[in-house]
Short mmCIF file of C-alpha atoms in Angstrom, two decimals:
data_model
loop_
_atom_site.label_atom_id
_atom_site.label_comp_id
_atom_site.label_asym_id
_atom_site.label_seq_id
_atom_site.Cartn_x
_atom_site.Cartn_y
_atom_site.Cartn_z
CA MET A 46 0.00 0.00 0.00
CA ALA A 47 2.84 2.42 0.86
CA PHE A 48 4.24 2.35 -2.69
CA LEU A 49 0.79 3.40 -3.97
CA VAL A 50 -0.09 6.21 -1.54
CA GLY A 51 3.51 7.46 -1.67
CA ASN A 52 3.58 7.79 -5.46
CA PRO A 53 2.13 11.15 -6.60
CA VAL A 54 1.11 9.78 -10.01
CA HIS A 55 -0.69 6.79 -8.49
CA VAL A 56 -2.45 9.12 -6.02
CA TYR A 57 -3.58 11.39 -8.86
CA ASN A 58 -5.00 8.42 -10.77
CA LEU A 59 -6.81 7.13 -7.69
CA MET A 60 -8.45 10.50 -7.06
CA ASP A 61 -9.31 10.87 -10.75
CA ARG A 62 -11.09 7.51 -10.75
CA LEU A 63 -13.01 8.16 -7.54
CA VAL A 64 -13.97 11.79 -8.21
CA ASN A 65 -14.29 12.04 -11.99
CA ILE A 66 -14.85 8.55 -13.38
CA LEU A 67 -16.81 6.68 -10.70
CA PRO A 68 -19.91 8.98 -10.66
CA GLY A 69 -20.43 8.47 -14.40
CA LEU A 70 -19.91 4.73 -14.06
CA ARG A 71 -22.50 4.59 -11.27
CA ARG A 72 -25.03 6.44 -13.43
CA GLU A 73 -24.50 3.98 -16.27
CA LEU A 74 -24.97 1.03 -13.94
CA MET A 75 -28.26 2.45 -12.64
CA GLU A 76 -29.60 3.21 -16.13
CA HIS A 77 -29.72 -0.46 -17.19
CA SER A 78 -31.93 -3.01 -15.50
CA HIS A 79 -29.40 -5.85 -15.75
CA THR A 80 -26.73 -3.79 -13.93
CA ALA A 81 -28.91 -1.78 -11.52
CA THR A 82 -28.35 -4.28 -8.69
CA ILE A 83 -24.58 -3.79 -9.01
CA GLY A 84 -25.12 -0.02 -8.99
CA GLU A 85 -27.15 -0.26 -5.78
CA SER A 86 -24.44 -2.38 -4.14
CA VAL A 87 -21.81 0.20 -5.11
CA HIS A 88 -24.05 2.95 -3.71
CA ASP A 89 -24.49 1.10 -0.39
CA LEU A 90 -20.75 0.51 -0.14
CA MET A 91 -19.95 4.16 -0.77
CA GLU A 92 -22.49 5.31 1.80
CA GLU A 93 -20.32 3.68 4.45
CA MET A 94 -17.16 5.44 3.27
CA GLU A 95 -15.84 8.99 3.32
CA MET A 96 -15.34 9.66 -0.37
CA PRO A 97 -12.93 12.24 -1.81
CA THR A 98 -14.31 15.47 -3.23
CA GLU A 99 -13.49 17.93 -6.00
CA GLN A 100 -11.36 19.77 -3.45
CA ASP A 101 -9.30 16.60 -2.90
CA MET A 102 -8.91 16.24 -6.66
CA GLU A 103 -7.64 19.81 -6.87
CA GLY A 104 -5.25 19.05 -4.01
CA VAL A 105 -3.55 16.12 -5.74
CA SER A 106 -3.36 18.08 -9.00
CA LEU A 107 -1.67 20.90 -7.11
CA ALA A 108 0.71 18.46 -5.39
CA LEU A 109 1.83 16.92 -8.68
CA ALA A 110 2.37 20.36 -10.23
CA ARG A 111 4.38 21.44 -7.16
CA ILE A 112 6.67 18.39 -7.37
CA GLN A 113 7.27 18.98 -11.09
CA PHE A 114 8.00 22.68 -10.61
CA VAL A 115 10.19 22.61 -7.50
CA TYR A 116 12.35 19.67 -8.61
CA ARG A 117 12.43 20.72 -12.29
CA LEU A 118 11.01 17.44 -13.54
CA SER A 119 9.73 16.72 -17.01
CA PRO A 120 5.92 16.40 -17.22
CA VAL A 121 6.39 13.84 -19.99
CA GLN A 122 8.67 11.69 -17.81
CA LEU A 123 6.21 11.98 -14.92
CA SER A 124 3.42 10.87 -17.26
CA ALA A 125 5.47 7.73 -18.01
CA GLY A 126 5.87 6.97 -14.29
CA SER A 127 9.46 8.21 -13.91
CA VAL A 128 9.65 10.12 -10.62
CA MET A 129 13.05 11.55 -9.66
CA GLY A 130 14.78 8.77 -11.57
CA ALA A 131 12.65 5.97 -10.09
CA GLN A 132 10.65 4.13 -12.74
CA THR A 133 7.18 3.14 -11.57
CA SER A 134 4.14 1.58 -13.23
CA ALA A 135 2.04 4.73 -12.82
CA VAL A 136 1.07 6.66 -15.97
CA LEU A 137 -0.82 9.84 -16.89
CA SER A 138 -2.88 10.30 -20.03
CA ALA A 139 -2.73 13.37 -22.25
CA GLN A 140 -6.20 14.30 -20.96
CA GLN A 141 -5.03 14.17 -17.34
CA MET A 142 -2.01 16.33 -18.16
CA LEU A 143 -4.29 18.81 -19.89
CA ASP A 144 -6.52 18.84 -16.79
CA ILE A 145 -3.47 19.74 -14.65
CA ALA A 146 -2.57 22.49 -17.13
CA ARG A 147 -6.11 23.90 -17.00
CA SER A 148 -6.02 23.90 -13.20
CA ARG A 149 -2.80 25.96 -13.22
CA TYR A 150 -4.22 28.33 -15.83
CA GLU A 151 -7.44 28.97 -13.90
CA GLY A 152 -5.45 30.16 -10.89
CA ARG A 153 -8.03 29.22 -8.26
CA ASN A 154 -5.57 27.23 -6.12
CA PRO A 155 -2.01 28.36 -6.93
CA LEU A 156 1.19 26.81 -5.63
CA ARG A 157 1.75 29.79 -3.34
CA PRO A 158 -1.04 31.94 -1.85
CA GLU A 159 0.20 35.21 -3.36
CA LEU A 160 0.16 33.92 -6.94
CA GLY A 161 -2.54 34.20 -9.60
CA GLN A 162 -2.83 32.39 -12.92
CA GLU A 163 0.21 30.17 -13.42
CA PHE A 164 0.68 30.62 -17.16
CA ALA A 165 4.20 29.19 -17.29
CA LEU A 166 3.24 25.99 -15.47
CA ALA A 167 0.15 25.62 -17.68
CA VAL A 168 2.35 25.87 -20.78
CA GLU A 169 4.77 23.21 -19.49
CA TRP A 170 2.01 20.72 -18.71
CA ALA A 171 0.09 21.43 -21.93
CA GLU A 172 3.24 20.98 -24.05
CA GLY A 173 3.77 17.67 -22.27
CA ALA A 174 0.16 16.69 -22.99
CA LEU A 175 0.68 17.54 -26.66
CA GLU A 176 3.76 15.32 -26.87
CA VAL A 177 1.94 12.41 -25.22
CA ALA A 178 -1.05 12.86 -27.57
CA GLN A 179 1.22 12.92 -30.61
CA ASP A 180 3.07 9.79 -29.49
CA SER A 181 -0.24 7.97 -29.04
CA GLY A 182 -1.65 9.18 -32.38
CA ASP A 183 -4.67 10.83 -30.73
CA VAL A 184 -5.42 13.53 -33.33
CA GLY A 185 -8.51 14.82 -31.54
CA MET A 186 -6.56 15.37 -28.33
CA GLU A 187 -3.76 17.05 -30.28
CA LEU A 188 -6.17 19.63 -31.65
CA LEU A 189 -7.71 20.20 -28.22
CA VAL A 190 -4.32 20.78 -26.60
CA GLU A 191 -3.09 23.02 -29.42
CA ASP A 192 -6.14 25.27 -29.02
CA PHE A 193 -5.52 25.51 -25.29
CA LEU A 194 -1.81 26.21 -25.77
CA GLN A 195 -2.53 29.01 -28.18
CA GLU A 196 -4.77 30.70 -25.63
CA VAL A 197 -2.37 30.29 -22.69
CA ARG A 198 0.68 31.47 -24.64
CA HIS A 199 -1.22 34.55 -25.78
CA GLN A 200 -2.37 35.38 -22.24
CA HIS A 201 1.15 34.80 -20.87
CA ASP A 202 2.66 37.33 -23.24
CA LEU A 203 -0.23 39.75 -22.79
CA GLN A 204 0.16 39.84 -18.97
CA TRP A 205 3.91 39.16 -18.78
CA LYS A 206 5.97 40.88 -16.07
CA SER A 207 9.72 41.37 -16.26
CA PRO A 208 11.74 39.59 -13.54
CA VAL A 209 14.62 42.08 -13.71
CA GLY A 210 15.34 43.53 -10.27
CA ASN A 211 13.01 41.06 -8.58
CA ARG A 212 15.07 37.89 -8.48
CA ALA A 213 14.04 36.83 -4.98
CA ASN A 214 10.29 37.00 -5.52
CA PHE A 215 10.01 36.55 -9.27
CA PRO A 216 6.79 34.50 -9.64
CA ASN A 217 8.06 32.06 -12.25
CA GLU A 218 5.15 29.74 -11.67
CA GLU A 219 3.23 32.48 -13.48
CA PHE A 220 5.72 33.77 -16.07
CA PHE A 221 8.86 32.78 -17.91
CA VAL A 222 11.85 35.15 -17.95
CA THR A 223 10.91 36.42 -21.42
CA LYS A 224 7.80 36.44 -23.54
CA ILE A 225 7.07 33.20 -25.39
CA SER A 226 6.69 34.77 -28.83
CA SER A 227 8.92 37.46 -30.37
CA ASP A 228 9.86 38.30 -33.96
CA ASN A 229 7.46 35.64 -35.27
CA HIS A 230 9.32 32.99 -33.30
CA SER A 231 8.01 31.01 -30.34
CA LYS A 232 10.06 29.23 -27.69
CA SER A 233 9.03 26.13 -25.80
CA GLY A 234 8.55 26.05 -22.06
CA GLU A 235 11.61 23.81 -21.75
CA GLN A 236 13.78 26.35 -23.59
CA LEU A 237 12.47 29.19 -21.44
CA ARG A 238 13.17 27.28 -18.22
CA MET A 239 16.80 26.89 -19.34
CA GLU A 240 16.96 30.64 -19.93
CA GLU A 241 15.54 31.13 -16.44
CA ILE A 242 18.43 29.19 -14.90
CA ASP A 243 20.91 31.45 -16.71
CA PHE A 244 18.97 34.54 -15.61
CA LEU A 245 18.95 33.51 -11.94
CA GLY A 246 22.71 32.92 -12.05
CA LEU A 247 23.42 36.44 -13.32
CA GLU A 248 20.71 38.57 -11.70
CA PRO A 249 21.92 40.32 -8.48
CA ARG A 250 20.46 39.08 -5.21
CA THR A 251 17.71 41.10 -3.57
CA SER A 252 19.02 42.28 -0.19
CA ASP A 253 15.62 42.41 1.50
CA PRO A 254 13.08 40.19 -0.31
CA GLY A 255 9.49 41.22 0.16
CA GLN A 256 8.42 37.85 1.51
CA GLY A 257 11.42 37.62 3.86
CA TYR A 258 13.38 35.01 1.90
CA ASP A 259 14.49 34.17 -1.60
CA ILE A 260 12.08 31.57 -2.97
CA HIS A 261 14.75 30.38 -5.41
CA ASP A 262 17.25 29.73 -2.61
CA PHE A 263 14.65 27.63 -0.80
CA TYR A 264 13.84 25.57 -3.88
CA SER A 265 17.53 25.23 -4.80
CA LEU A 266 18.20 23.75 -1.36
CA CYS A 267 15.29 21.35 -1.84
CA ARG A 268 16.89 20.14 -5.09
CA GLY A 269 20.25 19.66 -3.38
CA GLU A 270 21.95 22.57 -5.13
CA PRO A 271 24.56 24.59 -3.16
CA VAL A 272 23.48 27.97 -1.84
CA ASN A 273 26.32 29.87 -0.19
CA LEU A 274 24.92 32.23 2.39
CA ARG A 275 25.53 33.06 6.06
CA SER A 276 26.07 29.83 7.99
CA SER A 277 29.39 29.11 9.66
CA PRO A 278 30.82 26.09 7.81
CA PRO A 279 30.96 23.02 10.05
CA ASN A 280 33.76 21.28 8.08
CA LEU A 281 31.60 18.15 8.03
CA GLN A 282 31.91 17.51 11.74
CA CYS A 283 30.43 14.16 12.76
CA PHE A 284 31.25 12.64 16.14
CA LEU A 285 29.89 10.79 19.16
CA ALA A 286 28.59 13.30 21.72
CA THR A 287 28.04 12.73 25.44
CA HIS A 288 27.18 16.32 26.50
CA ASP A 289 28.93 15.54 29.83
CA ASP A 290 26.01 13.26 30.70
CA PRO A 291 26.96 9.95 32.44
CA PHE A 292 24.05 8.17 30.72
CA LEU A 293 25.35 9.17 27.30
CA LEU A 294 28.77 7.66 28.09
CA LEU A 295 27.03 4.31 27.60
CA ALA A 296 24.91 5.40 24.60
CA PRO A 297 26.56 8.43 22.95
CA LEU A 298 24.64 10.52 20.43
CA LYS A 299 25.65 10.39 16.75
CA LEU A 300 25.92 14.12 16.09
CA GLU A 301 26.43 15.88 12.76
CA ILE A 302 26.91 19.65 12.86
CA LEU A 303 25.13 21.13 9.85
CA SER A 304 25.89 24.69 10.95
CA ALA A 305 28.02 25.96 13.81
CA GLU A 306 26.62 29.50 13.85
CA PRO A 307 23.68 29.58 13.98
CA LEU A 308 23.58 26.20 15.66
CA LEU A 309 21.95 23.44 13.61
CA HIS A 310 22.54 19.87 14.82
CA LEU A 311 21.43 16.61 13.21
CA TYR A 312 21.30 13.53 15.45
CA HIS A 313 21.38 10.18 13.66
CA ASN A 314 19.60 6.99 14.81
CA VAL A 315 18.36 8.70 17.96
CA LEU A 316 14.99 6.91 17.91
CA MET A 317 14.44 3.15 18.06
CA GLU A 318 12.02 1.43 15.70
CA SER A 319 9.57 0.89 18.56
CA GLU A 320 9.56 4.64 19.28
CA THR A 321 8.91 5.72 15.70
CA GLN A 322 6.20 3.08 15.39
CA PHE A 323 4.55 4.27 18.59
CA LEU A 324 4.51 7.93 17.55
CA THR A 325 2.89 7.22 14.18
CA SER A 326 0.38 4.60 15.35
CA HIS A 327 -0.59 6.64 18.43
CA MET A 328 -1.54 9.62 16.27
CA GLU A 329 -3.24 8.03 13.25
CA ASP A 330 -6.77 8.74 14.47
CA LYS A 331 -5.95 12.23 15.83
CA LEU A 332 -4.80 13.95 12.64
CA SER A 333 -6.52 16.96 11.10
CA ALA A 334 -5.55 19.71 8.65
CA ALA A 335 -2.61 21.68 10.07
CA THR A 336 -2.87 25.44 10.55
CA VAL A 337 -0.59 28.49 10.55
CA GLN A 338 -0.72 31.49 12.89
CA ASP A 339 -3.27 34.13 11.92
CA ASN A 340 -1.62 37.43 12.86
CA SER A 341 -4.89 39.31 12.37
CA VAL A 342 -5.94 37.99 15.80
CA LEU A 343 -4.21 40.34 18.22
CA ASP A 344 -3.92 38.03 21.25
CA GLY A 345 -1.86 35.48 19.29
CA SER A 346 -4.49 32.73 19.45
CA GLY A 347 -5.55 32.97 15.79
CA LYS A 348 -5.08 30.00 13.46
CA LYS A 349 -5.98 29.38 9.84
CA VAL A 350 -5.61 26.68 7.18
CA SER A 351 -3.36 27.84 4.34
CA SER A 352 -1.74 26.40 1.22
CA ASP A 353 1.54 27.63 2.76
CA ARG A 354 1.32 24.39 4.73
CA THR A 355 -0.15 21.17 3.34
CA GLN A 356 0.10 18.76 6.24
CA ALA A 357 -2.08 16.87 8.69
CA SER A 358 -1.13 17.06 12.36
CA GLY A 359 -2.20 16.09 15.86
CA TRP A 360 -1.09 16.57 19.45
CA ALA A 361 -0.13 14.22 22.29
CA TRP A 362 0.87 15.09 25.87
CA ASP A 363 3.58 13.37 27.91
CA GLN A 364 0.90 12.35 30.43
CA GLU A 365 -0.88 10.21 27.83
CA ASP A 366 1.77 7.48 27.78
CA ASN A 367 5.03 6.76 29.56
CA MET A 368 6.72 6.34 26.17
CA LEU A 369 6.10 10.03 25.40
CA TYR A 370 7.49 11.05 28.80
CA LYS A 371 10.66 9.03 28.16
CA LEU A 372 11.03 10.67 24.76
CA SER A 373 10.80 14.12 26.34
CA LYS A 374 13.59 13.09 28.72
CA LYS A 375 15.63 12.00 25.70
CA VAL A 376 15.12 15.45 24.18
CA ALA A 377 16.51 16.97 27.39
CA LYS A 378 19.68 14.92 27.07
CA MET A 379 20.07 15.91 23.41
CA THR A 380 19.55 19.64 23.96
CA LYS A 381 20.69 20.12 27.59
CA LEU A 382 17.43 22.05 28.15
CA ASN A 383 14.46 21.48 30.48
CA THR A 384 11.93 19.73 28.27
CA TYR A 385 9.74 17.55 30.51
CA PRO A 386 7.46 18.09 33.52
CA PRO A 387 8.40 16.90 37.02
CA GLU A 388 7.19 13.48 38.16
CA GLU A 389 4.42 14.94 40.33
CA MET A 390 2.77 16.42 37.20
CA MET A 391 2.42 12.95 35.69
CA VAL A 392 -0.16 11.60 38.13
CA PRO A 393 -3.82 11.26 37.05
CA GLY A 394 -6.01 14.28 37.64
CA VAL A 395 -3.27 16.90 37.27
CA GLU A 396 -4.08 19.50 34.62
CA TRP A 397 -1.97 19.22 31.44
CA ARG A 398 -0.34 22.53 30.67
CA ILE A 399 2.56 24.06 28.75
CA VAL A 400 5.53 24.97 30.92
CA GLU A 401 8.85 23.40 29.89
CA ALA A 402 7.72 22.51 26.38
CA GLU A 403 4.58 22.04 24.32
CA ALA A 404 2.81 18.76 23.73
CA TRP A 405 4.22 16.53 21.02
CA GLN A 406 3.03 17.51 17.57
CA VAL A 407 3.04 14.67 15.05
CA GLY A 408 2.68 15.64 11.40
CA LEU A 409 2.03 13.75 8.19
CA TYR A 410 2.88 14.99 4.69
CA GLY A 411 1.69 13.12 1.61
CA PRO A 412 3.29 13.39 -1.86
CA GLY A 413 3.68 17.08 -2.71
CA GLY A 414 3.09 18.07 0.92
CA HIS A 415 5.19 21.04 2.00
CA TYR A 416 5.49 23.99 4.38
CA LEU A 417 6.83 27.25 2.95
CA PRO A 418 9.58 28.98 4.98
CA HIS A 419 8.38 30.23 8.35
CA PHE A 420 9.51 30.87 11.91
CA ASP A 421 8.61 28.62 14.82
CA ALA A 422 8.91 31.52 17.26
CA PHE A 423 5.76 33.64 17.39
CA ASP A 424 5.61 37.19 16.02
CA ILE A 425 2.94 37.95 18.60
CA PRO A 426 3.24 36.15 21.98
CA ASP A 427 0.62 33.40 21.90
CA HIS A 428 -2.05 33.03 24.57
CA GLN A 429 -0.01 30.30 26.28
CA SER A 430 3.14 32.43 26.76
CA VAL A 431 1.87 33.21 30.27
CA GLY A 432 0.24 30.49 32.36
CA PRO A 433 -3.14 30.88 34.12
CA ASP A 434 -1.23 31.39 37.39
CA GLY A 435 0.88 34.18 35.88
CA LEU A 436 3.93 31.93 35.33
CA TRP A 437 6.06 33.21 32.45
CA VAL A 438 6.26 30.43 29.83
CA GLY A 439 7.67 32.56 27.03
CA ASN A 440 8.23 31.97 23.34
CA ARG A 441 9.53 28.90 21.50
CA ILE A 442 13.24 29.10 22.28
CA ALA A 443 14.18 25.95 20.37
CA THR A 444 12.85 23.18 18.15
CA VAL A 445 13.58 19.47 17.99
CA MET A 446 12.12 17.70 14.96
CA PHE A 447 12.17 13.92 14.72
CA TYR A 448 11.96 12.22 11.32
CA LEU A 449 9.78 9.09 11.57
CA SER A 450 9.95 7.72 8.00
CA ASN A 451 12.23 7.38 5.00
CA LEU A 452 11.23 9.17 1.82
CA VAL A 453 12.44 11.01 -1.29
CA GLY A 454 12.47 14.81 -0.98
CA GLY A 455 10.93 16.45 2.07
CA GLY A 456 14.10 18.01 3.48
CA THR A 457 14.06 20.82 6.07
CA ALA A 458 15.67 23.80 4.32
CA PHE A 459 17.01 26.98 5.96
CA PRO A 460 17.06 29.53 3.11
CA LYS A 461 18.87 32.29 5.03
CA ILE A 462 21.87 30.12 5.90
CA GLY A 463 21.94 27.81 2.87
CA VAL A 464 21.62 24.51 4.73
CA VAL A 465 19.17 21.61 4.41
CA ALA A 466 18.58 18.65 6.74
CA ARG A 467 17.67 15.45 4.89
CA PRO A 468 15.08 13.13 6.49
CA SER A 469 16.19 9.72 7.67
CA LYS A 470 13.99 7.53 9.81
CA GLY A 471 14.95 7.80 13.48
CA SER A 472 17.04 10.97 13.13
CA ALA A 473 16.34 14.40 14.65
CA VAL A 474 17.33 17.99 13.90
CA PHE A 475 17.77 20.65 16.61
CA TRP A 476 18.07 24.45 16.40
CA TYR A 477 17.43 27.63 18.39
CA ASN A 478 14.67 30.04 17.37
CA LEU A 479 15.69 32.86 19.71
CA HIS A 480 18.89 34.76 20.41
CA ARG A 481 20.18 34.77 23.98
CA ASP A 482 18.58 38.19 24.51
CA GLY A 483 15.16 36.71 23.73
CA GLY A 484 14.85 38.27 20.28
CA ARG A 485 13.88 36.10 17.33
CA ASP A 486 16.80 34.74 15.31
CA ASN A 487 15.87 35.53 11.71
CA LEU A 488 18.33 32.90 10.49
CA SER A 489 16.05 30.24 12.02
CA LEU A 490 13.66 30.67 9.06
CA HIS A 491 13.02 27.19 7.64
CA GLY A 492 10.60 25.29 5.46
CA ALA A 493 9.60 21.74 4.57
CA CYS A 494 10.53 20.86 0.99
CA PRO A 495 7.82 19.05 -1.00
CA VAL A 496 7.67 15.28 -0.56
CA VAL A 497 8.41 13.54 -3.86
CA MET A 498 7.96 9.84 -3.08
CA GLY A 499 6.71 8.26 0.11
CA VAL A 500 4.96 9.82 3.09
CA LYS A 501 6.73 12.02 5.61
CA TRP A 502 6.05 11.51 9.29
CA VAL A 503 7.62 14.01 11.68
CA SER A 504 7.25 14.87 15.35
CA ASN A 505 8.10 18.26 16.83
CA LYS A 506 8.94 19.20 20.39
CA TRP A 507 8.77 22.98 20.77
CA ILE A 508 10.72 24.05 23.85
CA ARG A 509 9.62 27.19 25.74
CA GLU A 510 12.05 29.81 27.05
CA GLY A 511 10.73 30.40 30.57
CA GLU A 512 12.15 27.19 32.05
CA GLN A 513 15.55 27.64 30.38
CA VAL A 514 16.73 30.69 32.34
CA TRP A 515 19.48 28.67 34.07
CA ARG A 516 20.18 26.32 31.17
CA ARG A 517 20.61 29.07 28.55
CA PRO A 518 20.95 32.34 30.47
CA CYS A 519 19.94 35.58 28.82
CA GLN A 520 22.84 37.73 27.57
#
């Protein structure tokens, strides 16, 4: 099952069959007396199930387009089941590729919230659909795609915006670096994407991007391309760490320093199989659509669902199971911070509350799932930064993120320092969100790269600053 739900092309086909094909098939079954009984049985079966909707169909179309765009994949190769070099049995038809192109052109659900009609992406997918139709000899589909391409290319050139001087935020999901047609000559989307790479290499960097980061740096890191920015090079330091803890003398941590300043540590094989299995199985029935902070709510309690973040998540407290409490103690040994409640808070009947750290958040990303660059520390102190008894809990001083599955893609990229942590089952990445004076460290900006193949399970432990006054004193 994992190889099906983790393959974006298989997922698209499954949704297409359930949302677009099955309703018509059911109608045909009900229209004929000799098949009506089968139709009724299908109806009864579906009544017991939660069926996907048009919104789900749009979601998988968006996910496939995001994977193709971010990782610079060929739509034609994707249609033949080749995903990041892995050949699979999944295929897309020319009609399905045209449907993806139409979805990008309509602009109702763009790859990023601030975008509109994605003309450039529509051209790439439509040109792929045309090639697939030509290879299959489907003349009718060829004509349909050619008509669509003519319209999209015209609209692209009509509304085209120059990227010059706007390298960091250039919306190249929408536009290519030049117009498609000039001097009675038209270029293909593939040619224009090559010109885009040359343009990005020569265009000066924007010192203060409007969205707070360079979208191209983030995507370059996701692809594994070097981005030389502001991190202090670690010289590939990997060693066994004990943190002066007697327990860790017996079981030292496998530590890789991804960045020395700001600190970014990757711990390898820090979770056992039983622990990763517990975290995922414990949360399967608690997941719901993840949210981002809504800064329009002044007290910091606002949340909203956004395409910035396409993930399902759920929460679990240390008091729910001794395994979670032991894991919080393990986080304390990794970070040398206070991350778990005292024993007396673990007895039944004691109110669960945020003091040392928040509850465990477990998240699940499907194929194409991502989280655009963001800060874990709050812009506006949230409603839990002060306890009901007046105890100062503070902001999120640090983050520990555990990777609970193996996958392709899905790295954690830090676009202001040019570093990316690659997921490996049982590993964990640790960084600080705040400076020692309590101010937010802007270099802690990070994002989740789109998942290409597989599903990405993660678990976060957000550590609060109030209980760290003696562990990481203010300076």
